[in-house]
Short mmCIF file of C-alpha atoms in Angstrom, two decimals:
data_model
loop_
_atom_site.label_atom_id
_atom_site.label_comp_id
_atom_site.label_asym_id
_atom_site.label_seq_id
_atom_site.Cartn_x
_atom_site.Cartn_y
_atom_site.Cartn_z
CA MET A 1 13.58 25.16 -31.21
CA SER A 2 12.10 25.67 -34.63
CA ALA A 3 9.11 27.86 -35.38
CA PHE A 4 7.03 24.75 -36.05
CA GLU A 5 7.83 23.32 -32.62
CA ILE A 6 6.98 26.66 -30.99
CA ALA A 7 3.60 26.70 -32.75
CA ILE A 8 2.86 23.12 -31.66
CA ALA A 9 3.80 23.95 -28.06
CA ALA A 10 1.55 27.02 -28.12
CA MET A 11 -1.36 24.98 -29.47
CA ILE A 12 -0.86 22.31 -26.81
CA THR A 13 -0.75 25.00 -24.11
CA MET A 14 -3.93 26.63 -25.40
CA PHE A 15 -5.65 23.25 -25.52
CA ALA A 16 -4.58 22.46 -21.96
CA VAL A 17 -5.80 25.83 -20.69
CA SER A 18 -9.13 25.43 -22.50
CA ALA A 19 -9.56 21.92 -21.12
CA ALA A 20 -8.78 23.14 -17.61
CA LEU A 21 -11.32 25.96 -17.94
CA LEU A 22 -13.94 23.54 -19.23
CA VAL A 23 -13.32 21.16 -16.35
CA GLY A 24 -13.53 24.10 -13.94
CA VAL A 25 -16.89 25.19 -15.36
CA VAL A 26 -18.27 21.65 -15.15
CA VAL A 27 -17.08 21.25 -11.56
CA LEU A 28 -18.46 24.66 -10.61
CA LYS A 29 -21.86 23.82 -12.09
CA TRP A 30 -21.86 20.50 -10.26
CA VAL A 31 -20.98 22.14 -6.95
CA ASN A 32 -23.59 24.88 -7.39
CA GLY A 33 -26.22 22.31 -8.35
CA LYS A 34 -25.40 20.22 -5.31
CA ARG A 35 -25.61 23.27 -3.05
CA ARG A 36 -28.92 24.33 -4.61
CA ARG A 37 -30.44 20.89 -4.12
CA ALA A 38 -29.24 20.78 -0.52
CA ARG A 39 -30.74 24.22 0.08
CA GLU A 40 -34.06 23.12 -1.45
CA ARG A 41 -34.13 20.08 0.84
CA ARG A 42 -33.48 22.24 3.90
CA HIS A 43 -36.13 24.72 2.77
CA ALA A 44 -38.70 21.93 2.42
CA ALA A 45 -37.77 20.51 5.83
CA TYR A 46 -38.07 23.93 7.49
CA LEU A 47 -41.44 24.53 5.82
CA LYS A 48 -42.68 21.22 7.19
CA LEU A 49 -41.37 21.99 10.68
CA LEU A 50 -42.81 25.51 10.77
CA SER A 51 -46.17 24.38 9.42
CA LYS A 52 -46.31 21.69 12.09
CA HIS A 53 -45.53 24.28 14.75
CA ILE A 54 -48.30 26.59 13.54
CA ALA A 55 -50.78 23.70 13.59
CA ALA A 56 -49.54 22.26 16.90
CA PRO A 57 -47.42 24.75 18.89
CA GLY A 58 -44.37 23.29 20.56
CA SER A 59 -42.72 21.56 17.63
CA ILE A 60 -39.63 23.77 17.34
CA GLU A 61 -37.30 22.26 19.93
CA GLY A 62 -34.75 21.55 17.21
CA LEU A 63 -34.39 25.19 16.20
CA THR A 64 -31.51 27.26 17.57
CA PHE A 65 -29.78 30.54 16.81
CA ARG A 66 -27.82 28.72 14.08
CA GLN A 67 -30.86 28.83 11.81
CA ALA A 68 -30.91 32.64 11.96
CA GLY A 69 -28.14 32.74 9.37
CA ASP A 70 -29.47 29.99 7.10
CA ASP A 71 -31.04 31.49 3.97
CA ALA A 72 -33.15 28.36 3.47
CA PHE A 73 -34.67 28.82 6.93
CA ILE A 74 -35.26 32.53 6.35
CA ASP A 75 -37.01 31.86 3.03
CA ALA A 76 -39.21 29.21 4.67
CA LEU A 77 -40.04 31.60 7.49
CA ILE A 78 -40.97 34.35 5.02
CA ASP A 79 -43.14 31.95 3.02
CA ILE A 80 -45.00 30.95 6.17
CA ARG A 81 -45.32 34.60 7.27
CA HIS A 82 -47.03 35.53 4.00
CA THR A 83 -49.76 32.98 4.69
CA LEU A 84 -50.50 33.98 8.30
CA THR A 85 -52.93 36.52 9.73
CA GLY A 86 -54.29 37.37 13.15
CA LEU A 87 -53.37 35.26 16.16
CA ALA A 88 -51.47 32.75 14.04
CA THR A 89 -48.57 35.21 13.91
CA ASP A 90 -48.04 34.68 17.64
CA GLU A 91 -46.71 31.20 16.89
CA LEU A 92 -44.26 32.74 14.45
CA THR A 93 -43.07 35.11 17.16
CA GLN A 94 -42.04 32.09 19.21
CA VAL A 95 -39.85 30.95 16.32
CA LEU A 96 -38.26 34.39 16.05
CA ASP A 97 -37.57 34.41 19.79
CA ARG A 98 -36.04 30.93 19.82
CA THR A 99 -33.72 31.58 16.87
CA GLU A 100 -32.95 35.20 17.80
CA LEU A 101 -33.40 35.94 14.11
CA ILE A 102 -34.30 39.63 14.49
CA ALA A 103 -31.15 40.36 16.48
CA TYR A 104 -28.98 38.31 14.11
CA GLN A 105 -30.28 39.99 10.95
CA SER A 106 -30.14 43.42 12.61
CA ALA A 107 -26.46 42.87 13.34
CA ARG A 108 -25.90 41.89 9.71
CA LEU A 109 -27.65 45.04 8.55
CA ARG A 110 -25.59 47.25 10.84
CA SER A 111 -22.31 45.83 9.51
CA ARG A 112 -20.65 47.77 6.72
CA PHE A 113 -19.73 44.81 4.51
CA PRO A 114 -20.44 42.71 2.55
CA LEU A 115 -23.24 44.52 0.74
CA GLY A 116 -24.97 41.31 -0.34
CA ARG A 117 -25.48 40.18 3.24
CA ARG A 118 -26.73 43.63 4.28
CA LEU A 119 -29.30 43.61 1.48
CA ARG A 120 -30.36 40.09 2.38
CA ALA A 121 -30.75 41.15 6.01
CA VAL A 122 -32.88 44.22 5.31
CA VAL A 123 -35.11 42.32 2.89
CA SER A 124 -35.59 39.57 5.48
CA LEU A 125 -36.54 42.06 8.18
CA ALA A 126 -38.91 43.84 5.79
CA GLU A 127 -40.64 40.64 4.71
CA ILE A 128 -41.03 39.23 8.22
CA GLY A 129 -42.49 42.52 9.43
CA ASP A 130 -41.82 42.03 13.14
CA ALA A 131 -42.22 45.26 15.15
CA ARG A 132 -38.99 44.60 17.04
CA ALA A 133 -37.09 45.37 13.85
CA ALA A 134 -38.58 48.88 13.63
CA LYS A 135 -35.67 50.52 15.45
CA VAL A 136 -32.96 49.17 13.17
CA LEU A 137 -35.02 49.89 10.06
CA MET A 138 -35.55 53.48 11.20
CA GLU A 139 -31.79 53.81 11.60
CA HIS A 140 -31.28 52.83 7.96
CA LEU A 141 -33.78 55.14 6.28
CA ASP A 142 -30.73 57.31 5.55
CA ASP A 143 -28.36 54.45 4.70
CA ARG A 144 -25.69 55.10 2.08
CA VAL A 145 -27.15 52.35 -0.14
CA PRO A 146 -30.42 53.35 -1.88
CA GLU A 147 -31.84 49.81 -1.90
CA VAL A 148 -31.32 49.54 1.86
CA ARG A 149 -33.25 52.79 2.36
CA VAL A 150 -36.05 51.52 0.12
CA GLN A 151 -36.34 48.16 1.87
CA SER A 152 -36.22 49.81 5.29
CA ALA A 153 -39.18 52.01 4.34
CA ARG A 154 -41.05 49.01 2.96
CA GLY A 155 -40.49 47.00 6.12
CA LEU A 156 -41.69 49.83 8.35
CA ALA A 157 -44.79 50.19 6.17
CA ARG A 158 -45.53 46.47 6.32
CA MET A 159 -45.52 46.58 10.11
CA ARG A 160 -47.56 49.85 10.07
CA TYR A 161 -44.96 51.67 12.15
CA THR A 162 -46.54 55.13 11.83
CA PRO A 163 -43.65 57.19 13.34
CA ALA A 164 -41.77 56.37 10.13
CA ILE A 165 -44.23 58.29 7.94
CA ASP A 166 -42.90 61.74 8.81
CA ILE A 167 -39.28 60.57 8.48
CA ILE A 168 -39.94 59.15 5.02
CA LEU A 169 -41.65 62.39 3.96
CA GLN A 170 -38.74 64.46 5.26
CA ARG A 171 -36.32 62.48 3.10
CA PHE A 172 -38.28 62.91 -0.12
CA ASP A 173 -36.59 66.14 -1.21
CA THR A 174 -33.12 64.60 -0.90
CA GLU A 175 -33.81 61.35 -2.75
CA SER A 176 -33.46 60.39 -6.40
CA PRO A 177 -36.65 59.93 -8.47
CA TRP A 178 -36.25 56.14 -8.27
CA VAL A 179 -36.10 56.15 -4.46
CA GLN A 180 -38.97 58.65 -4.30
CA THR A 181 -41.13 56.30 -6.35
CA ARG A 182 -40.31 53.34 -4.11
CA PHE A 183 -40.91 55.43 -0.98
CA ALA A 184 -44.32 56.36 -2.38
CA GLU A 185 -45.14 52.67 -2.83
CA SER A 186 -44.25 52.10 0.81
CA LEU A 187 -46.39 55.01 1.98
CA ALA A 188 -49.38 53.42 0.25
CA LEU A 189 -48.94 50.36 2.51
CA PHE A 190 -49.63 52.52 5.57
CA GLY A 191 -53.19 52.99 4.34
CA ARG A 192 -55.31 55.68 5.95
CA ASP A 193 -52.61 56.39 8.55
CA ALA A 194 -50.63 58.14 5.81
CA VAL A 195 -53.49 60.18 4.32
CA TRP A 196 -53.23 63.39 6.30
CA PRO A 197 -49.41 63.53 6.50
CA LEU A 198 -49.40 63.08 2.71
CA THR A 199 -52.08 65.71 2.24
CA ALA A 200 -50.17 68.22 4.36
CA TYR A 201 -46.97 67.57 2.39
CA ILE A 202 -48.79 68.01 -0.92
CA ARG A 203 -50.35 71.28 0.25
CA VAL A 204 -46.92 72.72 1.00
CA HIS A 205 -45.01 71.39 -2.02
CA HIS A 206 -47.61 71.09 -4.80
CA GLN A 207 -46.09 73.92 -6.86
CA GLN A 208 -42.68 72.23 -7.09
CA GLY A 209 -43.74 69.73 -9.75
CA ASP A 210 -41.08 67.11 -9.07
CA VAL A 211 -41.57 63.38 -9.31
CA GLY A 212 -42.15 63.03 -5.59
CA ILE A 213 -45.23 65.25 -5.55
CA THR A 214 -46.95 63.45 -8.41
CA GLU A 215 -46.19 60.10 -6.80
CA MET A 216 -47.61 61.21 -3.47
CA ILE A 217 -50.80 62.47 -5.09
CA ARG A 218 -51.25 59.11 -6.80
CA VAL A 219 -50.63 57.32 -3.49
CA LEU A 220 -53.75 59.06 -2.17
CA GLY A 221 -55.62 57.52 -5.07
CA VAL A 222 -54.23 54.08 -4.23
CA ILE A 223 -55.33 54.47 -0.61
CA GLY A 224 -58.72 55.63 -1.85
CA ASP A 225 -59.85 57.84 1.06
CA SER A 226 -62.59 60.13 -0.28
CA GLU A 227 -62.04 62.66 2.54
CA VAL A 228 -59.09 64.14 0.64
CA GLY A 229 -61.26 64.97 -2.38
CA PRO A 230 -62.10 68.58 -1.39
CA THR A 231 -58.45 69.36 -0.62
CA LEU A 232 -57.24 68.03 -3.97
CA ALA A 233 -60.04 69.85 -5.80
CA GLU A 234 -58.97 73.10 -4.15
CA LEU A 235 -55.36 72.60 -5.23
CA LEU A 236 -56.48 71.99 -8.80
CA TYR A 237 -57.52 75.65 -9.08
CA THR A 238 -54.07 76.97 -8.15
CA VAL A 239 -51.50 74.43 -9.36
CA GLU A 240 -49.46 75.46 -12.40
CA ASN A 241 -47.32 72.43 -13.17
CA VAL A 242 -49.00 70.25 -15.80
CA GLU A 243 -47.73 66.93 -14.42
CA VAL A 244 -49.01 67.76 -10.94
CA LYS A 245 -52.31 68.89 -12.44
CA ILE A 246 -52.64 65.58 -14.31
CA ALA A 247 -51.89 63.63 -11.12
CA LEU A 248 -54.54 65.63 -9.25
CA ILE A 249 -57.13 65.00 -11.97
CA GLU A 250 -56.33 61.29 -12.06
CA THR A 251 -56.66 60.98 -8.29
CA LEU A 252 -59.86 63.04 -8.18
CA GLY A 253 -61.35 60.58 -10.64
CA ILE A 254 -60.83 57.91 -7.97
CA VAL A 255 -61.59 59.74 -4.70
CA GLY A 256 -63.27 63.00 -5.73
CA GLY A 257 -66.85 61.91 -6.34
CA PRO A 258 -69.50 64.41 -7.47
CA MET A 259 -67.79 67.24 -5.55
CA ALA A 260 -64.90 67.07 -8.01
CA LEU A 261 -67.08 67.71 -11.07
CA ARG A 262 -66.93 71.50 -10.90
CA PRO A 263 -63.13 71.86 -11.00
CA LEU A 264 -62.90 69.03 -13.53
CA ARG A 265 -65.34 70.80 -15.86
CA ARG A 266 -62.98 73.74 -15.76
CA MET A 267 -60.05 71.48 -16.60
CA SER A 268 -61.95 70.14 -19.63
CA GLN A 269 -61.49 73.61 -21.17
CA SER A 270 -57.71 73.60 -20.68
CA SER A 271 -55.46 74.56 -23.57
CA ASP A 272 -53.28 71.50 -22.86
CA TRP A 273 -54.57 68.34 -24.55
CA ARG A 274 -53.05 66.15 -21.85
CA VAL A 275 -55.17 67.84 -19.20
CA ARG A 276 -58.32 67.56 -21.31
CA ALA A 277 -57.68 63.88 -22.05
CA LYS A 278 -57.05 63.01 -18.40
CA THR A 279 -60.16 64.97 -17.37
CA ALA A 280 -62.32 62.95 -19.76
CA ALA A 281 -60.96 59.73 -18.23
CA ALA A 282 -61.67 61.07 -14.72
CA PHE A 283 -65.29 61.80 -15.69
CA GLY A 284 -65.63 58.16 -16.65
CA GLU A 285 -64.23 57.04 -13.29
CA ILE A 286 -66.66 59.23 -11.35
CA GLY A 287 -69.59 57.96 -13.41
CA ASP A 288 -71.97 60.92 -13.04
CA PRO A 289 -74.34 61.25 -16.06
CA SER A 290 -74.42 65.04 -15.66
CA VAL A 291 -71.08 65.26 -17.50
CA ILE A 292 -72.46 63.70 -20.70
CA PRO A 293 -72.71 67.11 -22.49
CA VAL A 294 -69.05 67.83 -21.66
CA LEU A 295 -67.96 64.42 -22.94
CA ASN A 296 -70.08 64.88 -26.05
CA GLU A 297 -68.09 68.02 -26.81
CA GLY A 298 -64.91 66.04 -26.19
CA LEU A 299 -65.78 63.73 -29.10
CA SER A 300 -64.88 66.56 -31.48
CA ASP A 301 -61.74 67.64 -29.60
CA PRO A 302 -58.62 68.23 -31.77
CA SER A 303 -56.70 65.69 -29.65
CA TRP A 304 -57.07 62.00 -30.48
CA TRP A 305 -56.53 61.03 -26.83
CA THR A 306 -59.26 63.41 -25.65
CA ARG A 307 -61.70 62.04 -28.22
CA ARG A 308 -60.82 58.48 -27.29
CA ASN A 309 -61.13 59.03 -23.52
CA SER A 310 -64.38 60.96 -23.95
CA ALA A 311 -65.89 58.15 -26.00
CA ALA A 312 -64.68 55.50 -23.54
CA ALA A 313 -66.17 57.46 -20.62
CA LEU A 314 -69.50 57.83 -22.43
CA ALA A 315 -69.63 54.06 -22.96
CA ASP A 316 -69.56 53.58 -19.17
CA LEU A 317 -72.24 56.17 -18.31
CA PRO A 318 -76.01 55.64 -18.23
CA GLY A 319 -77.30 57.12 -21.47
CA GLY A 320 -73.81 57.41 -22.92
CA LEU A 321 -74.33 54.71 -25.56
CA ASP A 322 -77.14 56.74 -27.10
CA VAL A 323 -74.74 59.66 -27.51
CA LEU A 324 -72.15 57.41 -29.15
CA TYR A 325 -74.67 56.00 -31.60
CA SER A 326 -75.76 59.53 -32.47
CA ALA A 327 -72.11 60.47 -33.03
CA LEU A 328 -71.90 57.87 -35.82
CA ASP A 329 -73.91 60.35 -37.91
CA SER A 330 -71.55 63.25 -37.16
CA PRO A 331 -70.14 65.08 -40.19
CA ASP A 332 -66.71 64.88 -38.53
CA GLU A 333 -64.79 61.73 -39.45
CA PHE A 334 -62.71 61.72 -36.27
CA THR A 335 -65.80 61.99 -34.07
CA ARG A 336 -67.35 59.03 -35.87
CA ASP A 337 -64.18 56.97 -35.50
CA ALA A 338 -63.92 57.67 -31.75
CA ALA A 339 -67.56 56.73 -31.20
CA ALA A 340 -67.29 53.54 -33.27
CA GLU A 341 -64.13 52.44 -31.44
CA ALA A 342 -65.76 52.95 -28.03
CA LEU A 343 -68.88 51.07 -29.10
CA ALA A 344 -66.75 48.19 -30.34
CA ASP A 345 -64.68 48.12 -27.14
CA SER A 346 -67.82 48.08 -24.99
CA GLY A 347 -69.15 44.97 -26.73
CA GLU A 348 -71.84 46.72 -28.75
CA LEU A 349 -70.39 45.60 -32.08
CA ILE A 350 -70.43 41.90 -31.15
CA ALA A 351 -73.95 42.23 -29.75
CA ALA A 352 -75.11 44.00 -32.91
CA ARG A 353 -73.69 41.23 -35.11
CA ASP A 354 -75.38 38.59 -32.97
CA ARG A 355 -78.72 40.35 -33.29
CA LEU A 356 -78.25 40.67 -37.05
CA GLU A 357 -77.57 36.95 -37.36
CA ALA A 358 -80.63 36.19 -35.22
CA GLY A 359 -82.81 38.48 -37.34
CA GLY A 360 -83.71 40.78 -34.46
CA SER A 361 -81.59 43.82 -35.22
CA ASP A 362 -82.60 47.48 -35.16
CA PRO A 363 -81.40 50.43 -37.29
CA ARG A 364 -78.64 51.23 -34.80
CA ASP A 365 -77.16 47.76 -35.25
CA MET A 366 -77.19 48.17 -39.02
CA ARG A 367 -75.53 51.59 -38.71
CA LEU A 368 -72.74 50.37 -36.43
CA VAL A 369 -71.95 47.17 -38.34
CA GLY A 370 -72.16 48.97 -41.65
CA TYR A 371 -69.83 51.73 -40.47
CA MET A 372 -67.22 49.30 -39.13
CA HIS A 373 -67.14 47.37 -42.42
CA GLN A 374 -67.03 50.30 -44.82
CA PRO A 375 -63.75 51.04 -46.59
CA THR A 376 -61.88 54.04 -45.24
CA GLU A 377 -62.63 56.10 -48.34
CA ALA A 378 -66.35 55.37 -48.08
CA VAL A 379 -66.45 56.26 -44.39
CA ALA A 380 -64.71 59.56 -45.09
#
């Protein structure tokens, strides 16, 4: 066989292989599309059936344990669960009993392989939030797969299974930062039930400065229980790690109230600009006008972020706008810029322009509009 014939044969072979691959891709897309459409039809039918059962109990005779392994049924069940509250969930319990879904998905989760089915099972149990799944989810808080641990914690939090709080806290030191962050999100779902276990943990570990501590402190802010304010304020005097200090300041801005002002005033004198900037923002969250002198000093801080946060906080306080307008006459360019930016962000610039156009402006309007439209060299 000549070289030419060999080349032709190779080209024909390559063409045949390419054509076969193309046909395979087309067939695969067709099969997947057909399966997806069939799944969507089943999902719609299950939604209709479950909705009918919720409205008129007793419409689930056609459901059996076979549906417990159908992803379309599970998705429909989760969709319905997300819309239900109160006594309506009792009707959903009947569906779970009839299909034995909790037992089926628990068995899937306890199996070692395949991983995809295990993940699907733990997510399903977490989303449904039935208390009968608490035992199996507790078993998997130390699962070898991080995502399984995360979803187990989330499911226990959704069902407010409070014995899980201490177990989750005990695992914090052994987890990666990613898992710690997700665990913290789950703890927030427990609400006030998690406040004092979290507070006790923070008291013991607040000097460590790892990601878990800062996340837990912020969880207290998400929960928003003001009773932890004095405890966090006390820790602010002793903590050394800057990241933990920032998390404490941020949370005190949410839950601290007026009792947090004293330690926060001390933090406003910190040598670290990050602490000063976060303190200024916390003052704005608390909203007490007594901090106006401290924020006024912050307008001339060396840090841009501290100046910006101080000006933004002043814009939200009663009497703070007067301080910002006065700062437009400051000899310091950076103070003037911070004040002008805060006034513009608070809507004062637009209001001043409207009053100018209507002919009812005052000298402050002229000063603000004039400052914002001056060239940089002229402003300096």
